[in-house]
Amino acid sequence: MSTPKQPLLDEVSKKIVELLQEDGRRPYAEIGRAVGLSEAAARQRVQRMTEAGIIQIVAVTDPMQLGFHRMSMIGIRVTGDPREVAEELTKIPELAYVVVTLGTFDILVEAVCEDDQHLIELIASRIRTVPGVAHTESLLYAGLYKDLYNWGTR
């Protein structure tokens, strides 16, 4: 995976993104009024940004209420190219977040599991068996205090 190119969004598109970050179900007519576009033009902008991979409109859930009682950030050290290992790790469904870093760990992943046994199985049988994984360190979540997606477009 290469470094993503920074998409150039005009101020209207940025405002649309911010409105959708506040409420992903906001009607196109309301979005259009807020940014000075017709409903159809607002819908087209959202569709273009979605197709370009700039935005996704999804339901954000509370993992605990869905039966996922063990979440963990896992630091991974690798041998070889961390980008190749990261690509392999993206194939594991329990990993909600995979990022290559330039610090103590080569890769950080966020695991969402049902319980401790599920997490142990994930690490021992699936993460540590990926070629190039040399070391893992788990940071178990004891409480989730903030998890927002409305940080804007700057």
Tab-separated table of N, CA and C in Angstrom:
chain	number	residue	atom	x	y	z
A	1	MET	N	0.840	-1.170	0.000
A	1	MET	CA	0.000	0.000	0.000
A	1	MET	C	0.884	1.231	0.000
A	2	SER	N	0.688	2.114	-0.925
A	2	SER	CA	1.517	3.305	-1.002
A	2	SER	C	0.930	4.416	-0.150
A	3	THR	N	1.713	5.453	0.068
A	3	THR	CA	1.238	6.596	0.823
A	3	THR	C	0.126	7.269	0.037
A	4	PRO	N	-1.032	7.486	0.678
A	4	PRO	CA	-2.141	8.085	-0.054
A	4	PRO	C	-1.833	9.513	-0.457
A	5	LYS	N	-2.296	9.903	-1.644
A	5	LYS	CA	-2.143	11.267	-2.092
A	5	LYS	C	-3.217	12.104	-1.427
A	6	GLN	N	-2.856	13.310	-1.052
A	6	GLN	CA	-3.793	14.202	-0.387
A	6	GLN	C	-4.819	14.707	-1.394
A	7	PRO	N	-6.086	14.306	-1.234
A	7	PRO	CA	-7.098	14.792	-2.166
A	7	PRO	C	-7.338	16.280	-1.945
A	8	LEU	N	-7.533	16.976	-3.024
A	8	LEU	CA	-7.809	18.394	-2.934
A	8	LEU	C	-9.314	18.592	-2.918
A	9	LEU	N	-9.840	18.997	-1.776
A	9	LEU	CA	-11.262	19.252	-1.628
A	9	LEU	C	-11.479	20.747	-1.533
A	10	ASP	N	-12.481	21.230	-2.225
A	10	ASP	CA	-12.819	22.637	-2.074
A	10	ASP	C	-13.565	22.828	-0.758
A	11	GLU	N	-13.828	24.083	-0.419
A	11	GLU	CA	-14.461	24.382	0.861
A	11	GLU	C	-15.855	23.781	0.970
A	12	VAL	N	-16.587	23.710	-0.140
A	12	VAL	CA	-17.935	23.133	-0.115
A	12	VAL	C	-17.858	21.645	0.227
A	13	SER	N	-16.949	20.928	-0.413
A	13	SER	CA	-16.799	19.497	-0.126
A	13	SER	C	-16.350	19.264	1.308
A	14	LYS	N	-15.450	20.099	1.801
A	14	LYS	CA	-15.012	19.976	3.192
A	14	LYS	C	-16.179	20.170	4.149
A	15	LYS	N	-17.024	21.152	3.860
A	15	LYS	CA	-18.185	21.407	4.718
A	15	LYS	C	-19.147	20.214	4.673
A	16	ILE	N	-19.321	19.627	3.497
A	16	ILE	CA	-20.177	18.439	3.378
A	16	ILE	C	-19.629	17.304	4.240
A	17	VAL	N	-18.324	17.090	4.190
A	17	VAL	CA	-17.705	16.043	5.006
A	17	VAL	C	-17.965	16.317	6.484
A	18	GLU	N	-17.780	17.548	6.912
A	18	GLU	CA	-17.996	17.882	8.319
A	18	GLU	C	-19.447	17.666	8.728
A	19	LEU	N	-20.394	18.017	7.861
A	19	LEU	CA	-21.808	17.789	8.157
A	19	LEU	C	-22.105	16.296	8.293
A	20	LEU	N	-21.513	15.495	7.423
A	20	LEU	CA	-21.727	14.045	7.497
A	20	LEU	C	-21.022	13.427	8.699
A	21	GLN	N	-19.909	14.012	9.130
A	21	GLN	CA	-19.252	13.520	10.338
A	21	GLN	C	-20.135	13.753	11.561
A	22	GLU	N	-20.883	14.817	11.554
A	22	GLU	CA	-21.814	15.096	12.653
A	22	GLU	C	-23.003	14.146	12.624
A	23	ASP	N	-23.510	13.856	11.411
A	23	ASP	CA	-24.683	12.997	11.251
A	23	ASP	C	-24.653	12.388	9.861
A	24	GLY	N	-24.242	11.138	9.777
A	24	GLY	CA	-24.121	10.448	8.489
A	24	GLY	C	-25.448	10.190	7.800
A	25	ARG	N	-26.555	10.401	8.502
A	25	ARG	CA	-27.881	10.200	7.909
A	25	ARG	C	-28.547	11.525	7.542
A	26	ARG	N	-27.803	12.610	7.608
A	26	ARG	CA	-28.354	13.928	7.287
A	26	ARG	C	-28.884	13.925	5.858
A	27	PRO	N	-30.100	14.400	5.626
A	27	PRO	CA	-30.675	14.410	4.273
A	27	PRO	C	-29.892	15.307	3.313
A	28	TYR	N	-29.839	14.898	2.051
A	28	TYR	CA	-29.131	15.673	1.035
A	28	TYR	C	-29.714	17.069	0.892
A	29	ALA	N	-31.017	17.221	1.043
A	29	ALA	CA	-31.640	18.546	0.943
A	29	ALA	C	-31.081	19.468	2.027
A	30	GLU	N	-30.932	18.949	3.241
A	30	GLU	CA	-30.386	19.738	4.344
A	30	GLU	C	-28.920	20.082	4.094
A	31	ILE	N	-28.166	19.108	3.597
A	31	ILE	CA	-26.754	19.352	3.274
A	31	ILE	C	-26.660	20.431	2.208
A	32	GLY	N	-27.466	20.293	1.168
A	32	GLY	CA	-27.456	21.271	0.080
A	32	GLY	C	-27.743	22.680	0.582
A	33	ARG	N	-28.758	22.828	1.424
A	33	ARG	CA	-29.092	24.153	1.977
A	33	ARG	C	-27.921	24.719	2.771
A	34	ALA	N	-27.258	23.875	3.541
A	34	ALA	CA	-26.165	24.343	4.395
A	34	ALA	C	-24.955	24.819	3.599
A	35	VAL	N	-24.775	24.275	2.391
A	35	VAL	CA	-23.572	24.627	1.608
A	35	VAL	C	-23.890	25.398	0.327
A	36	GLY	N	-25.169	25.685	0.106
A	36	GLY	CA	-25.546	26.470	-1.066
A	36	GLY	C	-25.639	25.673	-2.351
A	37	LEU	N	-25.995	24.391	-2.263
A	37	LEU	CA	-26.165	23.540	-3.438
A	37	LEU	C	-27.585	22.988	-3.463
A	38	SER	N	-27.980	22.503	-4.619
A	38	SER	CA	-29.253	21.794	-4.705
A	38	SER	C	-29.100	20.422	-4.052
A	39	GLU	N	-30.220	19.779	-3.756
A	39	GLU	CA	-30.189	18.428	-3.200
A	39	GLU	C	-29.438	17.480	-4.129
A	40	ALA	N	-29.726	17.579	-5.438
A	40	ALA	CA	-29.071	16.695	-6.415
A	40	ALA	C	-27.566	16.937	-6.463
A	41	ALA	N	-27.142	18.196	-6.412
A	41	ALA	CA	-25.711	18.510	-6.456
A	41	ALA	C	-25.011	18.005	-5.195
A	42	ALA	N	-25.670	18.125	-4.054
A	42	ALA	CA	-25.092	17.613	-2.807
A	42	ALA	C	-24.949	16.100	-2.885
A	43	ARG	N	-25.967	15.408	-3.385
A	43	ARG	CA	-25.930	13.956	-3.539
A	43	ARG	C	-24.774	13.552	-4.458
A	44	GLN	N	-24.595	14.276	-5.562
A	44	GLN	CA	-23.510	13.959	-6.499
A	44	GLN	C	-22.142	14.145	-5.848
A	45	ARG	N	-21.985	15.207	-5.072
A	45	ARG	CA	-20.701	15.429	-4.391
A	45	ARG	C	-20.389	14.281	-3.435
A	46	VAL	N	-21.393	13.884	-2.654
A	46	VAL	CA	-21.193	12.786	-1.703
A	46	VAL	C	-20.861	11.508	-2.463
A	47	GLN	N	-21.568	11.244	-3.545
A	47	GLN	CA	-21.317	10.039	-4.331
A	47	GLN	C	-19.899	10.047	-4.907
A	48	ARG	N	-19.453	11.179	-5.428
A	48	ARG	CA	-18.090	11.264	-5.988
A	48	ARG	C	-17.035	11.039	-4.907
A	49	MET	N	-17.245	11.640	-3.717
A	49	MET	CA	-16.270	11.460	-2.639
A	49	MET	C	-16.265	10.016	-2.140
A	50	THR	N	-17.429	9.380	-2.130
A	50	THR	CA	-17.515	7.980	-1.712
A	50	THR	C	-16.806	7.086	-2.723
A	51	GLU	N	-17.088	7.283	-4.003
A	51	GLU	CA	-16.461	6.472	-5.057
A	51	GLU	C	-14.956	6.668	-5.115
A	52	ALA	N	-14.475	7.878	-4.771
A	52	ALA	CA	-13.039	8.162	-4.773
A	52	ALA	C	-12.344	7.639	-3.518
A	53	GLY	N	-13.116	7.106	-2.554
A	53	GLY	CA	-12.522	6.595	-1.329
A	53	GLY	C	-12.169	7.684	-0.330
A	54	ILE	N	-12.657	8.897	-0.542
A	54	ILE	CA	-12.376	9.993	0.384
A	54	ILE	C	-13.191	9.828	1.654
A	55	ILE	N	-14.447	9.376	1.515
A	55	ILE	CA	-15.308	9.171	2.673
A	55	ILE	C	-15.973	7.813	2.604
A	56	GLN	N	-16.399	7.344	3.768
A	56	GLN	CA	-17.256	6.176	3.921
A	56	GLN	C	-18.374	6.595	4.855
A	57	ILE	N	-19.548	6.142	4.588
A	57	ILE	CA	-20.647	6.411	5.500
A	57	ILE	C	-21.034	5.071	6.114
A	58	VAL	N	-20.771	4.939	7.413
A	58	VAL	CA	-20.964	3.667	8.103
A	58	VAL	C	-21.619	3.890	9.456
A	59	ALA	N	-22.118	2.818	10.041
A	59	ALA	CA	-22.640	2.868	11.399
A	59	ALA	C	-21.487	2.601	12.360
A	60	VAL	N	-21.292	3.472	13.322
A	60	VAL	CA	-20.270	3.290	14.343
A	60	VAL	C	-20.941	2.632	15.539
A	61	THR	N	-20.353	1.545	16.021
A	61	THR	CA	-20.971	0.760	17.083
A	61	THR	C	-20.160	0.807	18.372
A	62	ASP	N	-20.776	0.378	19.438
A	62	ASP	CA	-20.101	0.171	20.708
A	62	ASP	C	-19.784	-1.320	20.772
A	63	PRO	N	-18.517	-1.712	20.600
A	63	PRO	CA	-18.173	-3.142	20.556
A	63	PRO	C	-18.668	-3.931	21.766
A	64	MET	N	-18.628	-3.343	22.950
A	64	MET	CA	-19.066	-4.047	24.160
A	64	MET	C	-20.529	-4.466	24.059
A	65	GLN	N	-21.370	-3.600	23.508
A	65	GLN	CA	-22.789	-3.918	23.408
A	65	GLN	C	-23.081	-4.952	22.323
A	66	LEU	N	-22.098	-5.224	21.472
A	66	LEU	CA	-22.260	-6.240	20.427
A	66	LEU	C	-21.585	-7.558	20.792
A	67	GLY	N	-21.096	-7.663	22.034
A	67	GLY	CA	-20.507	-8.921	22.482
A	67	GLY	C	-18.998	-9.000	22.334
A	68	PHE	N	-18.338	-7.899	21.991
A	68	PHE	CA	-16.882	-7.883	21.862
A	68	PHE	C	-16.314	-7.232	23.124
A	69	HIS	N	-16.029	-8.086	24.128
A	69	HIS	CA	-15.654	-7.595	25.447
A	69	HIS	C	-14.152	-7.448	25.642
A	70	ARG	N	-13.351	-7.770	24.642
A	70	ARG	CA	-11.899	-7.622	24.773
A	70	ARG	C	-11.352	-6.895	23.552
A	71	MET	N	-10.873	-5.684	23.803
A	71	MET	CA	-10.201	-4.918	22.754
A	71	MET	C	-8.770	-4.674	23.188
A	72	SER	N	-7.885	-4.603	22.204
A	72	SER	CA	-6.475	-4.448	22.515
A	72	SER	C	-5.758	-3.745	21.371
A	73	MET	N	-4.829	-2.882	21.720
A	73	MET	CA	-3.883	-2.352	20.743
A	73	MET	C	-2.674	-3.272	20.832
A	74	ILE	N	-2.184	-3.734	19.702
A	74	ILE	CA	-1.060	-4.669	19.686
A	74	ILE	C	0.080	-4.047	18.905
A	75	GLY	N	1.221	-3.894	19.578
A	75	GLY	CA	2.432	-3.418	18.917
A	75	GLY	C	3.169	-4.611	18.341
A	76	ILE	N	3.622	-4.476	17.096
A	76	ILE	CA	4.279	-5.590	16.405
A	76	ILE	C	5.632	-5.127	15.873
A	77	ARG	N	6.652	-5.925	16.160
A	77	ARG	CA	7.976	-5.715	15.554
A	77	ARG	C	8.156	-6.786	14.490
A	78	VAL	N	8.746	-6.392	13.373
A	78	VAL	CA	8.877	-7.326	12.259
A	78	VAL	C	10.318	-7.396	11.770
A	79	THR	N	10.587	-8.443	11.020
A	79	THR	CA	11.824	-8.532	10.261
A	79	THR	C	11.425	-8.286	8.817
A	80	GLY	N	12.229	-7.586	8.080
A	80	GLY	CA	11.886	-7.294	6.692
A	80	GLY	C	11.024	-6.045	6.581
A	81	ASP	N	10.323	-5.949	5.478
A	81	ASP	CA	9.533	-4.769	5.144
A	81	ASP	C	8.209	-4.767	5.915
A	82	PRO	N	7.994	-3.804	6.820
A	82	PRO	CA	6.758	-3.789	7.592
A	82	PRO	C	5.511	-3.572	6.732
A	83	ARG	N	5.661	-2.953	5.588
A	83	ARG	CA	4.508	-2.733	4.710
A	83	ARG	C	3.958	-4.050	4.192
A	84	GLU	N	4.833	-4.996	3.902
A	84	GLU	CA	4.380	-6.308	3.435
A	84	GLU	C	3.651	-7.065	4.539
A	85	VAL	N	4.178	-6.982	5.761
A	85	VAL	CA	3.532	-7.640	6.895
A	85	VAL	C	2.178	-6.978	7.161
A	86	ALA	N	2.133	-5.660	7.102
A	86	ALA	CA	0.877	-4.932	7.325
A	86	ALA	C	-0.176	-5.354	6.310
A	87	GLU	N	0.201	-5.530	5.065
A	87	GLU	CA	-0.748	-5.978	4.037
A	87	GLU	C	-1.337	-7.339	4.397
A	88	GLU	N	-0.507	-8.244	4.909
A	88	GLU	CA	-1.001	-9.566	5.329
A	88	GLU	C	-1.956	-9.437	6.514
A	89	LEU	N	-1.614	-8.566	7.452
A	89	LEU	CA	-2.445	-8.400	8.641
A	89	LEU	C	-3.830	-7.832	8.304
A	90	THR	N	-3.936	-7.067	7.228
A	90	THR	CA	-5.250	-6.510	6.858
A	90	THR	C	-6.244	-7.602	6.500
A	91	LYS	N	-5.779	-8.807	6.254
A	91	LYS	CA	-6.671	-9.926	5.893
A	91	LYS	C	-7.342	-10.554	7.116
A	92	ILE	N	-6.931	-10.171	8.320
A	92	ILE	CA	-7.480	-10.742	9.549
A	92	ILE	C	-8.684	-9.900	9.974
A	93	PRO	N	-9.887	-10.475	9.960
A	93	PRO	CA	-11.095	-9.685	10.216
A	93	PRO	C	-11.161	-9.028	11.591
A	94	GLU	N	-10.564	-9.624	12.607
A	94	GLU	CA	-10.616	-9.056	13.956
A	94	GLU	C	-9.783	-7.794	14.109
A	95	LEU	N	-8.930	-7.517	13.135
A	95	LEU	CA	-8.088	-6.320	13.219
A	95	LEU	C	-8.815	-5.159	12.549
A	96	ALA	N	-9.253	-4.209	13.373
A	96	ALA	CA	-10.039	-3.078	12.885
A	96	ALA	C	-9.155	-1.940	12.401
A	97	TYR	N	-7.880	-1.985	12.728
A	97	TYR	CA	-6.968	-0.875	12.463
A	97	TYR	C	-5.590	-1.474	12.261
A	98	VAL	N	-4.921	-1.132	11.179
A	98	VAL	CA	-3.562	-1.606	10.909
A	98	VAL	C	-2.774	-0.417	10.371
A	99	VAL	N	-1.683	-0.078	11.031
A	99	VAL	CA	-0.893	1.078	10.602
A	99	VAL	C	0.599	0.781	10.783
A	100	VAL	N	1.411	1.184	9.809
A	100	VAL	CA	2.865	1.088	9.904
A	100	VAL	C	3.342	2.338	10.636
A	101	THR	N	4.247	2.139	11.608
A	101	THR	CA	4.739	3.260	12.406
A	101	THR	C	6.255	3.393	12.278
A	102	LEU	N	6.765	4.460	12.811
A	102	LEU	CA	8.206	4.728	12.753
A	102	LEU	C	8.760	4.914	14.166
A	103	GLY	N	8.372	4.037	15.074
A	103	GLY	CA	8.807	4.164	16.458
A	103	GLY	C	9.247	2.836	17.022
A	104	THR	N	8.894	2.592	18.277
A	104	THR	CA	9.269	1.367	18.973
A	104	THR	C	8.737	0.137	18.251
A	105	PHE	N	7.535	0.251	17.725
A	105	PHE	CA	6.924	-0.847	16.979
A	105	PHE	C	6.910	-0.496	15.500
A	106	ASP	N	6.972	-1.524	14.679
A	106	ASP	CA	6.895	-1.328	13.229
A	106	ASP	C	5.450	-1.185	12.767
A	107	ILE	N	4.549	-1.864	13.492
A	107	ILE	CA	3.135	-1.881	13.130
A	107	ILE	C	2.314	-1.811	14.409
A	108	LEU	N	1.205	-1.094	14.360
A	108	LEU	CA	0.209	-1.125	15.425
A	108	LEU	C	-1.089	-1.632	14.822
A	109	VAL	N	-1.758	-2.535	15.554
A	109	VAL	CA	-3.068	-3.030	15.128
A	109	VAL	C	-4.019	-2.938	16.307
A	110	GLU	N	-5.290	-2.753	15.999
A	110	GLU	CA	-6.321	-2.778	17.030
A	110	GLU	C	-7.146	-4.029	16.821
A	111	ALA	N	-7.238	-4.842	17.870
A	111	ALA	CA	-7.989	-6.089	17.810
A	111	ALA	C	-9.306	-5.931	18.561
A	112	VAL	N	-10.369	-6.460	17.955
A	112	VAL	CA	-11.692	-6.461	18.576
A	112	VAL	C	-12.113	-7.922	18.697
A	113	CYS	N	-12.162	-8.419	19.949
A	113	CYS	CA	-12.407	-9.840	20.193
A	113	CYS	C	-13.564	-10.038	21.179
A	114	GLU	N	-14.096	-11.250	21.175
A	114	GLU	CA	-15.201	-11.574	22.074
A	114	GLU	C	-14.746	-11.683	23.528
A	115	ASP	N	-13.569	-12.266	23.747
A	115	ASP	CA	-13.087	-12.483	25.110
A	115	ASP	C	-11.583	-12.728	25.068
A	116	ASP	N	-11.006	-12.993	26.248
A	116	ASP	CA	-9.561	-13.206	26.332
A	116	ASP	C	-9.103	-14.412	25.506
A	117	GLN	N	-9.874	-15.503	25.526
A	117	GLN	CA	-9.505	-16.693	24.752
A	117	GLN	C	-9.442	-16.372	23.249
A	118	HIS	N	-10.388	-15.604	22.789
A	118	HIS	CA	-10.406	-15.188	21.379
A	118	HIS	C	-9.151	-14.374	21.064
A	119	LEU	N	-8.774	-13.461	21.974
A	119	LEU	CA	-7.579	-12.641	21.772
A	119	LEU	C	-6.316	-13.496	21.764
A	120	ILE	N	-6.222	-14.446	22.694
A	120	ILE	CA	-5.048	-15.335	22.734
A	120	ILE	C	-4.938	-16.123	21.436
A	121	GLU	N	-6.053	-16.668	20.985
A	121	GLU	CA	-6.071	-17.419	19.721
A	121	GLU	C	-5.640	-16.535	18.554
A	122	LEU	N	-6.157	-15.331	18.508
A	122	LEU	CA	-5.815	-14.389	17.439
A	122	LEU	C	-4.320	-14.117	17.398
A	123	ILE	N	-3.745	-13.820	18.557
A	123	ILE	CA	-2.320	-13.481	18.602
A	123	ILE	C	-1.449	-14.705	18.317
A	124	ALA	N	-1.720	-15.794	19.022
A	124	ALA	CA	-0.862	-16.980	18.917
A	124	ALA	C	-0.966	-17.673	17.569
A	125	SER	N	-2.173	-17.822	17.060
A	125	SER	CA	-2.366	-18.641	15.862
A	125	SER	C	-2.461	-17.866	14.559
A	126	ARG	N	-2.731	-16.571	14.652
A	126	ARG	CA	-2.945	-15.847	13.407
A	126	ARG	C	-1.986	-14.683	13.206
A	127	ILE	N	-1.737	-13.888	14.250
A	127	ILE	CA	-0.819	-12.756	14.083
A	127	ILE	C	0.623	-13.231	14.090
A	128	ARG	N	0.997	-14.026	15.095
A	128	ARG	CA	2.398	-14.455	15.212
A	128	ARG	C	2.819	-15.438	14.133
A	129	THR	N	1.885	-16.000	13.396
A	129	THR	CA	2.243	-16.921	12.317
A	129	THR	C	2.411	-16.209	10.976
A	130	VAL	N	2.138	-14.910	10.928
A	130	VAL	CA	2.354	-14.151	9.688
A	130	VAL	C	3.857	-14.041	9.467
A	131	PRO	N	4.348	-14.418	8.288
A	131	PRO	CA	5.786	-14.329	8.026
A	131	PRO	C	6.306	-12.906	8.254
A	132	GLY	N	7.401	-12.809	9.019
A	132	GLY	CA	8.010	-11.521	9.308
A	132	GLY	C	7.667	-10.982	10.678
A	133	VAL	N	6.628	-11.489	11.337
A	133	VAL	CA	6.289	-11.034	12.685
A	133	VAL	C	7.308	-11.624	13.652
A	134	ALA	N	8.017	-10.747	14.366
A	134	ALA	CA	9.061	-11.192	15.290
A	134	ALA	C	8.653	-11.055	16.744
A	135	HIS	N	7.783	-10.084	17.068
A	135	HIS	CA	7.434	-9.802	18.465
A	135	HIS	C	6.092	-9.085	18.499
A	136	THR	N	5.273	-9.418	19.500
A	136	THR	CA	4.029	-8.680	19.724
A	136	THR	C	3.960	-8.243	21.177
A	137	GLU	N	3.317	-7.115	21.400
A	137	GLU	CA	3.065	-6.633	22.756
A	137	GLU	C	1.644	-6.100	22.792
A	138	SER	N	0.849	-6.647	23.700
A	138	SER	CA	-0.574	-6.292	23.778
A	138	SER	C	-0.828	-5.256	24.864
A	139	LEU	N	-1.623	-4.275	24.513
A	139	LEU	CA	-2.074	-3.267	25.452
A	139	LEU	C	-3.586	-3.421	25.552
A	140	LEU	N	-4.049	-4.071	26.632
A	140	LEU	CA	-5.467	-4.367	26.788
A	140	LEU	C	-6.236	-3.114	27.180
A	141	TYR	N	-7.380	-2.909	26.553
A	141	TYR	CA	-8.229	-1.763	26.877
A	141	TYR	C	-8.987	-2.053	28.165
A	142	ALA	N	-8.876	-1.151	29.133
A	142	ALA	CA	-9.604	-1.276	30.386
A	142	ALA	C	-10.867	-0.414	30.385
A	143	GLY	N	-10.939	0.524	29.479
A	143	GLY	CA	-12.113	1.386	29.368
A	143	GLY	C	-11.977	2.290	28.159
A	144	LEU	N	-13.071	2.508	27.473
A	144	LEU	CA	-13.080	3.380	26.299
A	144	LEU	C	-13.689	4.709	26.716
A	145	TYR	N	-12.938	5.780	26.641
A	145	TYR	CA	-13.398	7.077	27.112
A	145	TYR	C	-13.738	8.047	25.977
A	146	LYS	N	-13.124	7.861	24.824
A	146	LYS	CA	-13.418	8.752	23.706
A	146	LYS	C	-13.106	8.009	22.414
A	147	ASP	N	-14.063	8.030	21.504
A	147	ASP	CA	-13.893	7.382	20.203
A	147	ASP	C	-14.779	8.143	19.222
A	148	LEU	N	-14.272	9.251	18.711
A	148	LEU	CA	-15.057	10.130	17.854
A	148	LEU	C	-14.528	10.146	16.421
A	149	TYR	N	-15.405	10.488	15.524
A	149	TYR	CA	-15.031	10.566	14.110
A	149	TYR	C	-15.383	11.929	13.529
A	150	ASN	N	-15.607	12.914	14.361
A	150	ASN	CA	-16.009	14.231	13.875
A	150	ASN	C	-14.888	15.256	14.015
A	151	TRP	N	-13.673	14.854	13.693
A	151	TRP	CA	-12.519	15.731	13.868
A	151	TRP	C	-12.370	16.750	12.744
A	152	GLY	N	-13.286	16.763	11.791
A	152	GLY	CA	-13.277	17.815	10.766
A	152	GLY	C	-12.349	17.540	9.608
A	153	THR	N	-12.108	18.587	8.832
A	153	THR	CA	-11.288	18.449	7.627
A	153	THR	C	-10.060	19.346	7.654
A	154	ARG	N	-10.002	20.260	8.587
A	154	ARG	CA	-8.905	21.232	8.729
A	154	ARG	C	-8.688	21.974	7.442
